[in-house]
Amino acid sequence: MSLRPVHRVERFLKSVFSVAPSSEQIQWATQFLTPAEQKLFLRMPSVDQSHCIGVARAVAAHLDQVGLTEFDPEAVWVIAAALLHDVGKSVSGLGTYGRVVATISEALGGSEMGVHWAERTGMTRKVGLYLQYPQLGADLLSLAESDDRVVAWAVEHHLPQEQWSLPLDCALLLQKGDDGRLAKR
Ligand SMILES: [Fe+2]
Ligand SMILES: [Fe+2]
């Protein structure tokens, strides 16, 4: 599994300059989440909340690409998937510095090292957990009894397209949103 280094560097640069989401943004986001999902969302570091709200807003503005609108009940899981795809990052408790260490360690040691590092202690463990965040996010979301598709996107969003289980049009929309490839509307 690769976490797309270029995407990670870009994300990191954004994280250094990002601001916490406004209360209006949080309010907008939570309307698409169940009470259990809201708890998980509110536990995310504000940098991840801002990123996920940005992705979800972009996805919501382009739902016509999958034949939906923001007010369509069928769109709720798509927006929730965008809001929660990085929720596993909160498990590691890594801040900006630790995320840089994790990104570099992955580049040096390979993503498979994450499993070994997670069995260690201290910073090494945190880095190991961070590298496994897609699976940890999916585990949190299954415990929260999220829609299966929301759980699936958390674990699949950095996997190659052939390994996706979601409807392809929705998954592509979610990926474009995550990569900042949806035009502003
Ligand atoms: Fe991610
Ligand atoms: Fe993301």
Short mmCIF file of C-alpha atoms and ligand atoms in Angstrom, two decimals:
data_model
loop_
_atom_site.label_atom_id
_atom_site.label_comp_id
_atom_site.label_asym_id
_atom_site.label_seq_id
_atom_site.Cartn_x
_atom_site.Cartn_y
_atom_site.Cartn_z
CA MET A 1 0.00 0.00 0.00
CA SER A 2 1.34 3.39 -0.89
CA LEU A 3 0.10 6.60 0.64
CA ARG A 4 1.12 8.54 -2.49
CA PRO A 5 4.15 10.58 -1.31
CA VAL A 6 3.38 13.66 -3.45
CA HIS A 7 -0.15 13.77 -2.06
CA ARG A 8 1.27 13.45 1.47
CA VAL A 9 3.78 16.27 1.02
CA GLU A 10 1.06 18.52 -0.38
CA ARG A 11 -1.21 17.58 2.52
CA PHE A 12 1.59 18.30 4.97
CA LEU A 13 2.21 21.75 3.54
CA LYS A 14 -1.49 22.48 3.75
CA SER A 15 -1.56 21.19 7.34
CA VAL A 16 1.09 23.67 8.42
CA PHE A 17 -1.00 26.57 7.15
CA SER A 18 -4.51 25.24 7.74
CA VAL A 19 -6.88 26.78 10.25
CA ALA A 20 -9.48 25.05 12.42
CA PRO A 21 -12.91 24.72 10.79
CA SER A 22 -15.52 27.35 11.67
CA SER A 23 -18.59 26.40 13.71
CA GLU A 24 -20.73 26.79 10.54
CA GLN A 25 -18.48 24.29 8.75
CA ILE A 26 -18.72 21.84 11.65
CA GLN A 27 -22.49 22.28 11.71
CA TRP A 28 -22.70 21.64 7.97
CA ALA A 29 -20.57 18.51 8.30
CA THR A 30 -22.31 16.93 11.29
CA GLN A 31 -25.73 16.94 9.59
CA PHE A 32 -24.45 14.09 7.39
CA LEU A 33 -23.15 12.03 10.34
CA THR A 34 -24.79 9.72 12.87
CA PRO A 35 -24.25 10.57 16.57
CA ALA A 36 -21.49 7.91 16.81
CA GLU A 37 -19.78 9.28 13.67
CA GLN A 38 -20.05 12.82 15.01
CA LYS A 39 -18.09 11.74 18.09
CA LEU A 40 -15.33 10.29 15.89
CA PHE A 41 -15.29 13.38 13.69
CA LEU A 42 -15.05 15.77 16.64
CA ARG A 43 -12.10 13.79 18.06
CA MET A 44 -10.08 14.33 14.88
CA PRO A 45 -7.31 16.97 15.03
CA SER A 46 -8.60 20.24 13.54
CA VAL A 47 -6.15 19.94 10.63
CA ASP A 48 -7.85 16.67 9.61
CA GLN A 49 -11.32 18.12 10.18
CA SER A 50 -10.48 21.05 7.89
CA HIS A 51 -9.10 18.75 5.21
CA CYS A 52 -12.11 16.40 5.38
CA ILE A 53 -14.65 19.24 5.33
CA GLY A 54 -12.83 20.68 2.30
CA VAL A 55 -13.02 17.31 0.52
CA ALA A 56 -16.69 16.81 1.49
CA ARG A 57 -17.70 20.30 0.31
CA ALA A 58 -15.99 19.76 -3.03
CA VAL A 59 -17.66 16.35 -3.38
CA ALA A 60 -21.06 17.82 -2.39
CA ALA A 61 -20.66 20.52 -5.07
CA HIS A 62 -19.99 17.88 -7.76
CA LEU A 63 -22.60 15.25 -6.85
CA ASP A 64 -24.22 15.80 -10.26
CA GLN A 65 -21.29 13.72 -11.61
CA VAL A 66 -22.89 10.70 -9.92
CA GLY A 67 -26.50 11.75 -10.55
CA LEU A 68 -27.20 13.02 -7.02
CA THR A 69 -27.69 16.30 -5.13
CA GLU A 70 -26.64 17.30 -1.60
CA PHE A 71 -30.24 16.85 -0.40
CA ASP A 72 -30.67 13.35 -1.80
CA PRO A 73 -30.72 10.69 0.99
CA GLU A 74 -28.51 8.50 -1.25
CA ALA A 75 -25.84 11.23 -1.12
CA VAL A 76 -25.43 11.02 2.66
CA TRP A 77 -23.01 8.08 2.59
CA VAL A 78 -20.88 9.73 -0.10
CA ILE A 79 -20.49 12.93 1.92
CA ALA A 80 -19.98 10.94 5.15
CA ALA A 81 -17.27 8.90 3.40
CA ALA A 82 -15.49 12.14 2.47
CA LEU A 83 -15.83 13.48 6.02
CA LEU A 84 -14.48 10.33 7.67
CA HIS A 85 -11.95 8.86 5.22
CA ASP A 86 -8.92 9.99 7.29
CA VAL A 87 -10.49 9.36 10.73
CA GLY A 88 -7.87 6.67 11.54
CA LYS A 89 -5.16 9.34 11.74
CA SER A 90 -6.54 10.41 15.14
CA VAL A 91 -5.53 7.03 16.62
CA SER A 92 -1.78 7.63 16.38
CA GLY A 93 -1.95 10.96 18.20
CA LEU A 94 0.81 12.27 15.92
CA GLY A 95 1.10 16.02 15.44
CA THR A 96 2.67 17.80 12.48
CA TYR A 97 6.25 16.90 13.46
CA GLY A 98 5.41 13.22 13.94
CA ARG A 99 3.62 13.12 10.58
CA VAL A 100 6.75 14.38 8.86
CA VAL A 101 8.76 11.67 10.63
CA ALA A 102 6.15 9.08 9.56
CA THR A 103 6.20 10.24 5.94
CA ILE A 104 9.99 10.09 5.78
CA SER A 105 10.15 6.76 7.64
CA GLU A 106 7.70 5.25 5.18
CA ALA A 107 9.82 6.47 2.28
CA LEU A 108 12.94 4.94 3.86
CA GLY A 109 11.56 1.73 5.37
CA GLY A 110 8.51 0.97 3.20
CA SER A 111 4.88 0.99 4.32
CA GLU A 112 5.07 -2.67 5.50
CA MET A 113 7.29 -1.48 8.37
CA GLY A 114 4.21 0.15 9.92
CA VAL A 115 2.98 -3.18 11.28
CA HIS A 116 6.30 -3.88 13.07
CA TRP A 117 6.66 -0.33 14.32
CA ALA A 118 3.14 -0.40 15.78
CA GLU A 119 4.27 -3.23 18.08
CA ARG A 120 7.05 -1.11 19.56
CA THR A 121 6.70 1.74 22.06
CA GLY A 122 6.80 5.53 22.08
CA MET A 123 7.33 7.46 18.88
CA THR A 124 8.09 4.33 16.84
CA ARG A 125 4.68 2.92 17.79
CA LYS A 126 2.92 6.16 16.91
CA VAL A 127 4.60 6.22 13.51
CA GLY A 128 3.61 2.58 12.98
CA LEU A 129 0.00 3.32 13.86
CA TYR A 130 -0.05 6.38 11.63
CA LEU A 131 1.08 4.32 8.65
CA GLN A 132 -1.83 1.94 9.25
CA TYR A 133 -4.44 4.67 9.56
CA PRO A 134 -6.69 3.49 6.69
CA GLN A 135 -7.32 0.15 8.47
CA LEU A 136 -7.61 1.79 11.90
CA GLY A 137 -10.15 4.25 10.49
CA ALA A 138 -12.20 1.42 9.03
CA ASP A 139 -12.13 -0.38 12.39
CA LEU A 140 -13.36 2.74 14.20
CA LEU A 141 -16.13 3.22 11.66
CA SER A 142 -17.30 -0.41 11.87
CA LEU A 143 -17.49 -0.08 15.64
CA ALA A 144 -19.56 3.09 15.09
CA GLU A 145 -21.83 1.00 12.80
CA SER A 146 -21.27 3.30 9.84
CA ASP A 147 -22.63 2.49 6.40
CA ASP A 148 -20.51 -0.33 4.87
CA ARG A 149 -19.50 1.99 2.03
CA VAL A 150 -18.19 4.62 4.49
CA VAL A 151 -16.15 1.88 6.22
CA ALA A 152 -14.91 0.61 2.86
CA TRP A 153 -13.69 4.03 1.68
CA ALA A 154 -11.65 4.57 4.85
CA VAL A 155 -9.67 1.39 4.16
CA GLU A 156 -9.64 1.62 0.34
CA HIS A 157 -8.94 5.30 -0.34
CA HIS A 158 -5.19 4.85 -0.85
CA LEU A 159 -5.45 1.46 -2.57
CA PRO A 160 -5.25 1.05 -6.35
CA GLN A 161 -8.58 1.37 -8.16
CA GLU A 162 -8.74 -2.41 -8.90
CA GLN A 163 -9.08 -3.01 -5.17
CA TRP A 164 -12.02 -0.66 -4.62
CA SER A 165 -15.39 -2.17 -3.71
CA LEU A 166 -17.40 1.07 -3.98
CA PRO A 167 -19.41 2.08 -7.05
CA LEU A 168 -16.65 3.36 -9.34
CA ASP A 169 -18.23 6.75 -10.13
CA CYS A 170 -18.60 7.59 -6.42
CA ALA A 171 -15.09 6.36 -5.55
CA LEU A 172 -13.56 8.43 -8.37
CA LEU A 173 -15.45 11.50 -7.19
CA LEU A 174 -14.20 10.92 -3.63
CA GLN A 175 -10.62 10.44 -4.81
CA LYS A 176 -10.69 13.59 -6.96
CA GLY A 177 -11.98 15.51 -3.95
CA ASP A 178 -9.21 14.11 -1.73
CA ASP A 179 -6.55 15.06 -4.29
CA GLY A 180 -7.94 18.59 -4.73
CA ARG A 181 -8.84 17.85 -8.36
CA LEU A 182 -12.45 19.14 -8.26
CA ALA A 183 -12.92 22.67 -9.62
CA LYS A 184 -14.23 25.27 -7.15
CA ARG A 185 -17.96 25.97 -7.56
FE FE B 1 -5.87 9.50 3.45
FE FE B 2 -7.49 12.70 2.75
#
